[in-house]
Amino acid sequence: MSGSRMPLTGFGTWKLREPELEPAIRAALKVGYRHFDGAAIYENESELGRVFQTIISNEQFVSRSELFITSKLWVTSMKPRSVRPACEQSLKDWKMDYFDLYLIHWPFCFKSDTKTGSTLYDVHGVAIIDEECQIEDTWREMEKLVQAGLVKNIGVSNFSLNLLKRILAMSDLKIIPAVNQVELHPYLQQRELRDYCNGINIVVEAYSSLGSGKTAPYLLADESFIEIAKDLK
């Protein structure tokens, strides 16, 4: 990363809503969390911004420089003309001047309504992929966010090894992705991707590290992990 220090453990804000949101953030800060991970698609950045503004400006419990804030570019905002406005909107919602890390959330782009920005669907209810939107073009705009001082570090999320190599192969590449945030847990270890990223100093950041709980098998119900937990008590 570009001189930044990212805390080893982050607090994810997916599905976090009031009335639980503010108490959860305060509890996380109290026990030592300083890295908070958000995204435009989580639809709670305004609420997070309100809480952090109160904590930073009014109560002065922590300073902005103590925090490491991540947000993500959604798939309907990946066309070059949409990248900066999307980032600026997220910054406005968070009530912050910069992000410590800004990620491309997924390696594809959905077509969207030109007026509302809403995702467009086909007759079968499937989101329409925008084939004209290229990852390389999006990345160039991400680099400009760093140059403009809107973000300190840029990276990707949910990128396979081949997709990551597409960015690295750009002839005009200025900034190597600092992070690739992927699903990573004992059932999905992603060894090849991890080894490759470690070899070129790209941080592999895990999400759903204990499983998401959405689909079986449930990692936390695995007898092997239950036994390990008992031994560690």
C-alpha atoms as an extended CHARMM CRD file, in Angstrom:
* protein
*
       233  EXT
         1         1  MET       CA              0.0000000000        0.0000000000        0.0000000000  PROA      1               0.0000000000
         2         2  SER       CA              1.1010000000        3.6060000000       -0.5580000000  PROA      2               0.0000000000
         3         3  GLY       CA              2.6440000000        4.1080000000        2.8640000000  PROA      3               0.0000000000
         4         4  SER       CA             -0.6710000000        3.5060000000        4.6340000000  PROA      4               0.0000000000
         5         5  ARG       CA             -1.0440000000        1.1040000000        7.5370000000  PROA      5               0.0000000000
         6         6  MET       CA             -4.2480000000       -0.9260000000        7.3350000000  PROA      6               0.0000000000
         7         7  PRO       CA             -5.4150000000       -2.5400000000       10.5840000000  PROA      7               0.0000000000
         8         8  LEU       CA             -5.3610000000       -6.3380000000       10.4210000000  PROA      8               0.0000000000
         9         9  THR       CA             -8.9990000000       -6.6170000000       11.4780000000  PROA      9               0.0000000000
        10        10  GLY       CA            -11.8300000000       -4.5830000000        9.9940000000  PROA      10              0.0000000000
        11        11  PHE       CA            -15.4620000000       -4.0610000000       10.9590000000  PROA      11              0.0000000000
        12        12  GLY       CA            -17.8480000000       -4.8150000000        8.0870000000  PROA      12              0.0000000000
        13        13  THR       CA            -20.9890000000       -2.7040000000        7.7610000000  PROA      13              0.0000000000
        14        14  TRP       CA            -23.0160000000       -4.8360000000        5.3240000000  PROA      14              0.0000000000
        15        15  LYS       CA            -26.6440000000       -5.1740000000        6.4990000000  PROA      15              0.0000000000
        16        16  LEU       CA            -25.9990000000       -2.7560000000        9.3700000000  PROA      16              0.0000000000
        17        17  ARG       CA            -29.0690000000       -0.5850000000        9.9550000000  PROA      17              0.0000000000
        18        18  GLU       CA            -30.5120000000        1.6040000000       12.6630000000  PROA      18              0.0000000000
        19        19  PRO       CA            -31.3400000000        1.1670000000       15.4640000000  PROA      19              0.0000000000
        20        20  GLU       CA            -28.4130000000       -1.2950000000       15.6770000000  PROA      20              0.0000000000
        21        21  LEU       CA            -25.9780000000        0.7340000000       13.5510000000  PROA      21              0.0000000000
        22        22  GLU       CA            -24.8800000000        3.4390000000       15.9770000000  PROA      22              0.0000000000
        23        23  PRO       CA            -24.5170000000        1.1710000000       19.0380000000  PROA      23              0.0000000000
        24        24  ALA       CA            -22.5760000000       -1.3320000000       16.9150000000  PROA      24              0.0000000000
        25        25  ILE       CA            -20.1290000000        1.3190000000       15.6760000000  PROA      25              0.0000000000
        26        26  ARG       CA            -19.6320000000        2.7100000000       19.1640000000  PROA      26              0.0000000000
        27        27  ALA       CA            -19.0680000000       -0.7590000000       20.6140000000  PROA      27              0.0000000000
        28        28  ALA       CA            -16.5770000000       -1.5810000000       17.8610000000  PROA      28              0.0000000000
        29        29  LEU       CA            -14.6100000000        1.6080000000       18.5180000000  PROA      29              0.0000000000
        30        30  LYS       CA            -14.6410000000        0.9490000000       22.2450000000  PROA      30              0.0000000000
        31        31  VAL       CA            -13.0090000000       -2.4780000000       21.8660000000  PROA      31              0.0000000000
        32        32  GLY       CA            -10.3850000000       -1.1290000000       19.4820000000  PROA      32              0.0000000000
        33        33  TYR       CA            -11.6710000000       -1.3430000000       15.9100000000  PROA      33              0.0000000000
        34        34  ARG       CA            -10.3190000000        1.4130000000       13.6780000000  PROA      34              0.0000000000
        35        35  HSD       CA            -10.8990000000       -0.0780000000       10.2190000000  PROA      35              0.0000000000
        36        36  PHE       CA            -14.4860000000        0.1790000000        8.9540000000  PROA      36              0.0000000000
        37        37  ASP       CA            -15.5210000000       -1.3310000000        5.6260000000  PROA      37              0.0000000000
        38        38  GLY       CA            -18.4810000000        0.0750000000        3.7040000000  PROA      38              0.0000000000
        39        39  ALA       CA            -19.8800000000        0.2350000000        0.1800000000  PROA      39              0.0000000000
        40        40  ALA       CA            -22.3760000000        2.2690000000       -1.7970000000  PROA      40              0.0000000000
        41        41  ILE       CA            -24.5800000000       -0.7830000000       -2.3510000000  PROA      41              0.0000000000
        42        42  TYR       CA            -24.9230000000       -1.3290000000        1.4130000000  PROA      42              0.0000000000
        43        43  GLU       CA            -27.2070000000        1.7230000000        1.4120000000  PROA      43              0.0000000000
        44        44  ASN       CA            -26.1430000000        2.8620000000        4.8630000000  PROA      44              0.0000000000
        45        45  GLU       CA            -23.2730000000        5.2570000000        4.1540000000  PROA      45              0.0000000000
        46        46  SER       CA            -25.3270000000        8.3190000000        5.1320000000  PROA      46              0.0000000000
        47        47  GLU       CA            -26.1150000000        6.7700000000        8.5110000000  PROA      47              0.0000000000
        48        48  LEU       CA            -22.4790000000        5.8200000000        9.0100000000  PROA      48              0.0000000000
        49        49  GLY       CA            -21.4290000000        9.3460000000        8.1050000000  PROA      49              0.0000000000
        50        50  ARG       CA            -23.7800000000       10.8480000000       10.6640000000  PROA      50              0.0000000000
        51        51  VAL       CA            -22.4570000000        8.5950000000       13.4170000000  PROA      51              0.0000000000
        52        52  PHE       CA            -18.7970000000        9.1410000000       12.5930000000  PROA      52              0.0000000000
        53        53  GLN       CA            -19.2560000000       12.8970000000       12.2710000000  PROA      53              0.0000000000
        54        54  THR       CA            -20.6920000000       12.9760000000       15.7820000000  PROA      54              0.0000000000
        55        55  ILE       CA            -17.9250000000       10.7840000000       17.1640000000  PROA      55              0.0000000000
        56        56  ILE       CA            -15.0800000000       12.6260000000       15.4090000000  PROA      56              0.0000000000
        57        57  SER       CA            -16.1980000000       16.2640000000       15.4050000000  PROA      57              0.0000000000
        58        58  ASN       CA            -18.4950000000       16.6050000000       18.3880000000  PROA      58              0.0000000000
        59        59  GLU       CA            -17.3210000000       14.0240000000       20.9020000000  PROA      59              0.0000000000
        60        60  GLN       CA            -13.7190000000       13.8030000000       19.6670000000  PROA      60              0.0000000000
        61        61  PHE       CA            -13.5340000000       10.1760000000       20.8320000000  PROA      61              0.0000000000
        62        62  VAL       CA            -11.2570000000        9.3920000000       17.8750000000  PROA      62              0.0000000000
        63        63  SER       CA             -9.6810000000       11.5410000000       15.1900000000  PROA      63              0.0000000000
        64        64  ARG       CA            -10.1210000000       10.9510000000       11.4620000000  PROA      64              0.0000000000
        65        65  SER       CA             -6.4200000000       10.1280000000       11.1430000000  PROA      65              0.0000000000
        66        66  GLU       CA             -6.8540000000        7.2150000000       13.5630000000  PROA      66              0.0000000000
        67        67  LEU       CA             -9.4490000000        5.5910000000       11.3170000000  PROA      67              0.0000000000
        68        68  PHE       CA             -9.0690000000        3.5200000000        8.1650000000  PROA      68              0.0000000000
        69        69  ILE       CA            -12.2350000000        3.8530000000        6.0850000000  PROA      69              0.0000000000
        70        70  THR       CA            -12.9940000000        1.6980000000        3.0390000000  PROA      70              0.0000000000
        71        71  SER       CA            -15.7730000000        2.1730000000        0.5030000000  PROA      71              0.0000000000
        72        72  LYS       CA            -16.5040000000        0.4950000000       -2.8210000000  PROA      72              0.0000000000
        73        73  LEU       CA            -17.5420000000        1.4710000000       -6.3300000000  PROA      73              0.0000000000
        74        74  TRP       CA            -20.7830000000       -0.2600000000       -7.3550000000  PROA      74              0.0000000000
        75        75  VAL       CA            -21.2540000000       -2.0570000000      -10.6830000000  PROA      75              0.0000000000
        76        76  THR       CA            -23.6130000000        0.5810000000      -12.1050000000  PROA      76              0.0000000000
        77        77  SER       CA            -20.9580000000        3.2910000000      -11.6880000000  PROA      77              0.0000000000
        78        78  MET       CA            -18.0050000000        1.7000000000      -13.4530000000  PROA      78              0.0000000000
        79        79  LYS       CA            -18.1380000000        3.6280000000      -16.7080000000  PROA      79              0.0000000000
        80        80  PRO       CA            -15.3400000000        6.2230000000      -16.7630000000  PROA      80              0.0000000000
        81        81  ARG       CA            -17.6950000000        9.1960000000      -16.5020000000  PROA      81              0.0000000000
        82        82  SER       CA            -19.3870000000        7.7150000000      -13.4170000000  PROA      82              0.0000000000
        83        83  VAL       CA            -16.4110000000        6.7290000000      -11.2580000000  PROA      83              0.0000000000
        84        84  ARG       CA            -15.5240000000       10.0860000000       -9.7150000000  PROA      84              0.0000000000
        85        85  PRO       CA            -19.1480000000       11.1890000000       -9.1160000000  PROA      85              0.0000000000
        86        86  ALA       CA            -19.8080000000        7.8630000000       -7.3690000000  PROA      86              0.0000000000
        87        87  CYS       CA            -16.7740000000        8.2850000000       -5.1360000000  PROA      87              0.0000000000
        88        88  GLU       CA            -17.6780000000       11.8890000000       -4.3610000000  PROA      88              0.0000000000
        89        89  GLN       CA            -21.2200000000       10.8570000000       -3.4250000000  PROA      89              0.0000000000
        90        90  SER       CA            -19.9120000000        8.2180000000       -1.0370000000  PROA      90              0.0000000000
        91        91  LEU       CA            -17.5340000000       10.7500000000        0.5140000000  PROA      91              0.0000000000
        92        92  LYS       CA            -20.4300000000       13.1740000000        0.9240000000  PROA      92              0.0000000000
        93        93  ASP       CA            -22.4930000000       10.4500000000        2.5890000000  PROA      93              0.0000000000
        94        94  TRP       CA            -19.6380000000        9.4960000000        4.9190000000  PROA      94              0.0000000000
        95        95  LYS       CA            -19.0530000000       13.2220000000        5.6110000000  PROA      95              0.0000000000
        96        96  MET       CA            -15.3500000000       12.7480000000        4.9610000000  PROA      96              0.0000000000
        97        97  ASP       CA            -12.7370000000       14.3640000000        2.7300000000  PROA      97              0.0000000000
        98        98  TYR       CA            -11.0250000000       11.1550000000        1.6560000000  PROA      98              0.0000000000
        99        99  PHE       CA            -11.1610000000        7.3710000000        1.8350000000  PROA      99              0.0000000000
       100       100  ASP       CA             -8.1870000000        5.3810000000        3.0120000000  PROA      100             0.0000000000
       101       101  LEU       CA             -9.1350000000        2.6450000000        0.5530000000  PROA      101             0.0000000000
       102       102  TYR       CA            -11.5460000000        2.6020000000       -2.3880000000  PROA      102             0.0000000000
       103       103  LEU       CA            -12.2920000000       -0.6760000000       -4.1630000000  PROA      103             0.0000000000
       104       104  ILE       CA            -13.9500000000       -1.7920000000       -7.3860000000  PROA      104             0.0000000000
       105       105  HSD       CA            -16.6370000000       -3.9200000000       -5.7550000000  PROA      105             0.0000000000
       106       106  TRP       CA            -17.0720000000       -6.5170000000       -8.5300000000  PROA      106             0.0000000000
       107       107  PRO       CA            -15.2320000000       -7.1100000000      -11.8310000000  PROA      107             0.0000000000
       108       108  PHE       CA            -18.2050000000       -6.4580000000      -14.0940000000  PROA      108             0.0000000000
       109       109  CYS       CA            -20.5560000000       -3.6320000000      -14.9620000000  PROA      109             0.0000000000
       110       110  PHE       CA            -24.3680000000       -3.5900000000      -15.0770000000  PROA      110             0.0000000000
       111       111  LYS       CA            -26.3210000000       -1.4430000000      -17.4760000000  PROA      111             0.0000000000
       112       112  SER       CA            -28.2640000000        1.2340000000      -15.6780000000  PROA      112             0.0000000000
       113       113  ASP       CA            -31.0370000000        3.7260000000      -16.3160000000  PROA      113             0.0000000000
       114       114  THR       CA            -29.4930000000        7.0100000000      -17.4670000000  PROA      114             0.0000000000
       115       115  LYS       CA            -31.8990000000        9.0510000000      -15.3210000000  PROA      115             0.0000000000
       116       116  THR       CA            -32.1820000000        7.0440000000      -12.1050000000  PROA      116             0.0000000000
       117       117  GLY       CA            -28.9760000000        5.0070000000      -12.1530000000  PROA      117             0.0000000000
       118       118  SER       CA            -30.9980000000        1.8930000000      -11.3430000000  PROA      118             0.0000000000
       119       119  THR       CA            -29.8940000000       -1.4840000000      -12.6770000000  PROA      119             0.0000000000
       120       120  LEU       CA            -31.5870000000       -2.5990000000      -15.8960000000  PROA      120             0.0000000000
       121       121  TYR       CA            -32.9570000000       -6.1440000000      -16.1430000000  PROA      121             0.0000000000
       122       122  ASP       CA            -33.8810000000       -8.3650000000      -19.0750000000  PROA      122             0.0000000000
       123       123  VAL       CA            -37.2800000000      -10.0450000000      -19.5480000000  PROA      123             0.0000000000
       124       124  HSD       CA            -36.1750000000      -12.8730000000      -17.2520000000  PROA      124             0.0000000000
       125       125  GLY       CA            -35.3260000000      -10.5210000000      -14.4160000000  PROA      125             0.0000000000
       126       126  VAL       CA            -31.5690000000      -10.9280000000      -14.8650000000  PROA      126             0.0000000000
       127       127  ALA       CA            -29.3320000000       -7.8670000000      -14.5880000000  PROA      127             0.0000000000
       128       128  ILE       CA            -27.9210000000       -6.8480000000      -17.9730000000  PROA      128             0.0000000000
       129       129  ILE       CA            -24.1270000000       -6.8520000000      -18.2370000000  PROA      129             0.0000000000
       130       130  ASP       CA            -22.6880000000       -3.7820000000      -19.9510000000  PROA      130             0.0000000000
       131       131  GLU       CA            -20.2080000000       -5.3060000000      -22.4000000000  PROA      131             0.0000000000
       132       132  GLU       CA            -18.8560000000       -1.8760000000      -23.3690000000  PROA      132             0.0000000000
       133       133  CYS       CA            -17.5870000000       -1.2680000000      -19.8610000000  PROA      133             0.0000000000
       134       134  GLN       CA            -13.9880000000       -2.4580000000      -19.5140000000  PROA      134             0.0000000000
       135       135  ILE       CA            -12.1230000000       -3.0130000000      -16.2550000000  PROA      135             0.0000000000
       136       136  GLU       CA             -9.0440000000       -1.2550000000      -17.5950000000  PROA      136             0.0000000000
       137       137  ASP       CA            -10.9800000000        1.9510000000      -18.2980000000  PROA      137             0.0000000000
       138       138  THR       CA            -12.4710000000        1.8690000000      -14.8140000000  PROA      138             0.0000000000
       139       139  TRP       CA             -9.0420000000        1.3860000000      -13.2660000000  PROA      139             0.0000000000
       140       140  ARG       CA             -7.6500000000        4.4340000000      -15.0460000000  PROA      140             0.0000000000
       141       141  GLU       CA            -10.3860000000        6.5080000000      -13.4110000000  PROA      141             0.0000000000
       142       142  MET       CA             -9.6090000000        4.9320000000      -10.0410000000  PROA      142             0.0000000000
       143       143  GLU       CA             -6.0050000000        6.0810000000      -10.4260000000  PROA      143             0.0000000000
       144       144  LYS       CA             -7.2580000000        9.6190000000      -11.0160000000  PROA      144             0.0000000000
       145       145  LEU       CA             -9.0590000000        9.5200000000       -7.6550000000  PROA      145             0.0000000000
       146       146  VAL       CA             -5.7020000000        9.0690000000       -5.9430000000  PROA      146             0.0000000000
       147       147  GLN       CA             -4.1840000000       11.8940000000       -7.9700000000  PROA      147             0.0000000000
       148       148  ALA       CA             -7.1140000000       14.1250000000       -6.9880000000  PROA      148             0.0000000000
       149       149  GLY       CA             -6.6260000000       13.3730000000       -3.2860000000  PROA      149             0.0000000000
       150       150  LEU       CA            -10.0540000000       11.7860000000       -2.8880000000  PROA      150             0.0000000000
       151       151  VAL       CA             -8.6220000000        8.4010000000       -1.8840000000  PROA      151             0.0000000000
       152       152  LYS       CA             -5.2690000000        7.2910000000       -0.4980000000  PROA      152             0.0000000000
       153       153  ASN       CA             -5.2640000000        3.7440000000       -1.8360000000  PROA      153             0.0000000000
       154       154  ILE       CA             -7.1870000000        1.8790000000       -4.5200000000  PROA      154             0.0000000000
       155       155  GLY       CA             -7.8670000000       -1.7900000000       -4.9920000000  PROA      155             0.0000000000
       156       156  VAL       CA            -10.3030000000       -4.4050000000       -6.1720000000  PROA      156             0.0000000000
       157       157  SER       CA            -12.7520000000       -6.8800000000       -4.7060000000  PROA      157             0.0000000000
       158       158  ASN       CA            -13.8850000000      -10.3020000000       -5.8940000000  PROA      158             0.0000000000
       159       159  PHE       CA            -11.2450000000      -10.3670000000       -8.6420000000  PROA      159             0.0000000000
       160       160  SER       CA            -10.0050000000      -13.7290000000       -9.8720000000  PROA      160             0.0000000000
       161       161  LEU       CA             -6.3390000000      -14.2010000000      -10.6920000000  PROA      161             0.0000000000
       162       162  ASN       CA             -6.9660000000      -13.7690000000      -14.4320000000  PROA      162             0.0000000000
       163       163  LEU       CA             -8.9500000000      -10.5650000000      -13.9420000000  PROA      163             0.0000000000
       164       164  LEU       CA             -6.3160000000       -9.1700000000      -11.6310000000  PROA      164             0.0000000000
       165       165  LYS       CA             -3.6690000000       -9.9010000000      -14.2540000000  PROA      165             0.0000000000
       166       166  ARG       CA             -5.6630000000       -7.8580000000      -16.7800000000  PROA      166             0.0000000000
       167       167  ILE       CA             -5.0870000000       -4.7510000000      -14.7030000000  PROA      167             0.0000000000
       168       168  LEU       CA             -1.4470000000       -5.5740000000      -14.0920000000  PROA      168             0.0000000000
       169       169  ALA       CA             -0.9210000000       -6.0260000000      -17.8460000000  PROA      169             0.0000000000
       170       170  MET       CA             -2.0680000000       -2.4770000000      -18.6710000000  PROA      170             0.0000000000
       171       171  SER       CA              0.6580000000       -0.7020000000      -20.6380000000  PROA      171             0.0000000000
       172       172  ASP       CA             -0.1640000000        2.6070000000      -18.9480000000  PROA      172             0.0000000000
       173       173  LEU       CA             -0.6180000000        1.2370000000      -15.4230000000  PROA      173             0.0000000000
       174       174  LYS       CA              0.3360000000        3.8690000000      -12.8480000000  PROA      174             0.0000000000
       175       175  ILE       CA             -0.8710000000        2.3420000000       -9.5780000000  PROA      175             0.0000000000
       176       176  ILE       CA             -0.8780000000       -1.3670000000       -8.7420000000  PROA      176             0.0000000000
       177       177  PRO       CA             -3.9660000000       -2.4670000000       -6.7660000000  PROA      177             0.0000000000
       178       178  ALA       CA             -3.1430000000       -2.2430000000       -3.0670000000  PROA      178             0.0000000000
       179       179  VAL       CA             -5.7850000000       -4.7780000000       -2.0380000000  PROA      179             0.0000000000
       180       180  ASN       CA             -7.8920000000       -7.6000000000       -3.4440000000  PROA      180             0.0000000000
       181       181  GLN       CA            -10.7860000000       -8.2150000000       -1.0540000000  PROA      181             0.0000000000
       182       182  VAL       CA            -12.2300000000      -11.6940000000       -1.5760000000  PROA      182             0.0000000000
       183       183  GLU       CA            -14.2950000000      -14.3360000000        0.1750000000  PROA      183             0.0000000000
       184       184  LEU       CA            -11.7500000000      -16.3370000000        2.1250000000  PROA      184             0.0000000000
       185       185  HSD       CA            -12.2860000000      -19.0070000000        4.7840000000  PROA      185             0.0000000000
       186       186  PRO       CA            -11.3900000000      -22.6700000000        5.4580000000  PROA      186             0.0000000000
       187       187  TYR       CA            -13.8930000000      -23.8660000000        2.8280000000  PROA      187             0.0000000000
       188       188  LEU       CA            -12.5810000000      -21.3940000000        0.2250000000  PROA      188             0.0000000000
       189       189  GLN       CA             -8.8560000000      -20.9320000000        0.7640000000  PROA      189             0.0000000000
       190       190  GLN       CA             -7.8930000000      -19.3900000000       -2.6000000000  PROA      190             0.0000000000
       191       191  ARG       CA             -4.2720000000      -20.5520000000       -2.2810000000  PROA      191             0.0000000000
       192       192  GLU       CA             -3.1810000000      -19.7470000000       -5.8420000000  PROA      192             0.0000000000
       193       193  LEU       CA             -4.6160000000      -16.2310000000       -5.6570000000  PROA      193             0.0000000000
       194       194  ARG       CA             -3.0650000000      -15.6140000000       -2.2380000000  PROA      194             0.0000000000
       195       195  ASP       CA              0.3480000000      -16.8680000000       -3.2920000000  PROA      195             0.0000000000
       196       196  TYR       CA              0.3210000000      -14.6950000000       -6.4060000000  PROA      196             0.0000000000
       197       197  CYS       CA             -0.7700000000      -11.5530000000       -4.5570000000  PROA      197             0.0000000000
       198       198  ASN       CA              1.7270000000      -12.1110000000       -1.7590000000  PROA      198             0.0000000000
       199       199  GLY       CA              4.4730000000      -12.3670000000       -4.3670000000  PROA      199             0.0000000000
       200       200  ILE       CA              3.7550000000       -8.8990000000       -5.7640000000  PROA      200             0.0000000000
       201       201  ASN       CA              2.7830000000       -7.1520000000       -2.5000000000  PROA      201             0.0000000000
       202       202  ILE       CA             -0.9700000000       -6.9990000000       -3.0810000000  PROA      202             0.0000000000
       203       203  VAL       CA             -2.7900000000       -7.4160000000        0.2200000000  PROA      203             0.0000000000
       204       204  VAL       CA             -5.4200000000      -10.1660000000        0.1820000000  PROA      204             0.0000000000
       205       205  GLU       CA             -8.2090000000       -9.0080000000        2.4750000000  PROA      205             0.0000000000
       206       206  ALA       CA            -10.7010000000      -11.6500000000        3.5940000000  PROA      206             0.0000000000
       207       207  TYR       CA            -14.4340000000      -11.1940000000        3.9390000000  PROA      207             0.0000000000
       208       208  SER       CA            -16.8560000000      -13.8030000000        5.2890000000  PROA      208             0.0000000000
       209       209  SER       CA            -13.8370000000      -15.3060000000        7.0310000000  PROA      209             0.0000000000
       210       210  LEU       CA            -16.1430000000      -17.4380000000        9.1720000000  PROA      210             0.0000000000
       211       211  GLY       CA            -18.5810000000      -18.0680000000        6.3370000000  PROA      211             0.0000000000
       212       212  SER       CA            -21.5000000000      -15.8540000000        5.4440000000  PROA      212             0.0000000000
       213       213  GLY       CA            -24.1810000000      -18.0440000000        6.9940000000  PROA      213             0.0000000000
       214       214  LYS       CA            -26.3070000000      -17.6760000000        3.8620000000  PROA      214             0.0000000000
       215       215  THR       CA            -25.8780000000      -21.1790000000        2.4720000000  PROA      215             0.0000000000
       216       216  ALA       CA            -24.9180000000      -24.6180000000        3.7400000000  PROA      216             0.0000000000
       217       217  PRO       CA            -22.5150000000      -26.0300000000        4.7450000000  PROA      217             0.0000000000
       218       218  TYR       CA            -22.2220000000      -23.7910000000        7.7820000000  PROA      218             0.0000000000
       219       219  LEU       CA            -18.6340000000      -23.3470000000        8.8360000000  PROA      219             0.0000000000
       220       220  LEU       CA            -19.4860000000      -22.5020000000       12.4310000000  PROA      220             0.0000000000
       221       221  ALA       CA            -21.4260000000      -25.7760000000       12.7050000000  PROA      221             0.0000000000
       222       222  ASP       CA            -18.4960000000      -27.8500000000       11.4270000000  PROA      222             0.0000000000
       223       223  GLU       CA            -17.4690000000      -30.3600000000       14.1010000000  PROA      223             0.0000000000
       224       224  SER       CA            -13.7700000000      -29.7850000000       13.3890000000  PROA      224             0.0000000000
       225       225  PHE       CA            -14.0580000000      -26.0870000000       14.1610000000  PROA      225             0.0000000000
       226       226  ILE       CA            -16.2640000000      -26.7000000000       17.1780000000  PROA      226             0.0000000000
       227       227  GLU       CA            -13.5440000000      -28.9480000000       18.6110000000  PROA      227             0.0000000000
       228       228  ILE       CA            -10.8630000000      -26.3470000000       17.8860000000  PROA      228             0.0000000000
       229       229  ALA       CA            -12.9840000000      -23.6960000000       19.6210000000  PROA      229             0.0000000000
       230       230  LYS       CA            -13.3700000000      -25.9340000000       22.6760000000  PROA      230             0.0000000000
       231       231  ASP       CA             -9.6070000000      -26.4800000000       22.8460000000  PROA      231             0.0000000000
       232       232  LEU       CA             -8.9430000000      -22.7480000000       22.6580000000  PROA      232             0.0000000000
       233       233  LYS       CA            -11.3510000000      -21.7550000000       25.4190000000  PROA      233             0.0000000000
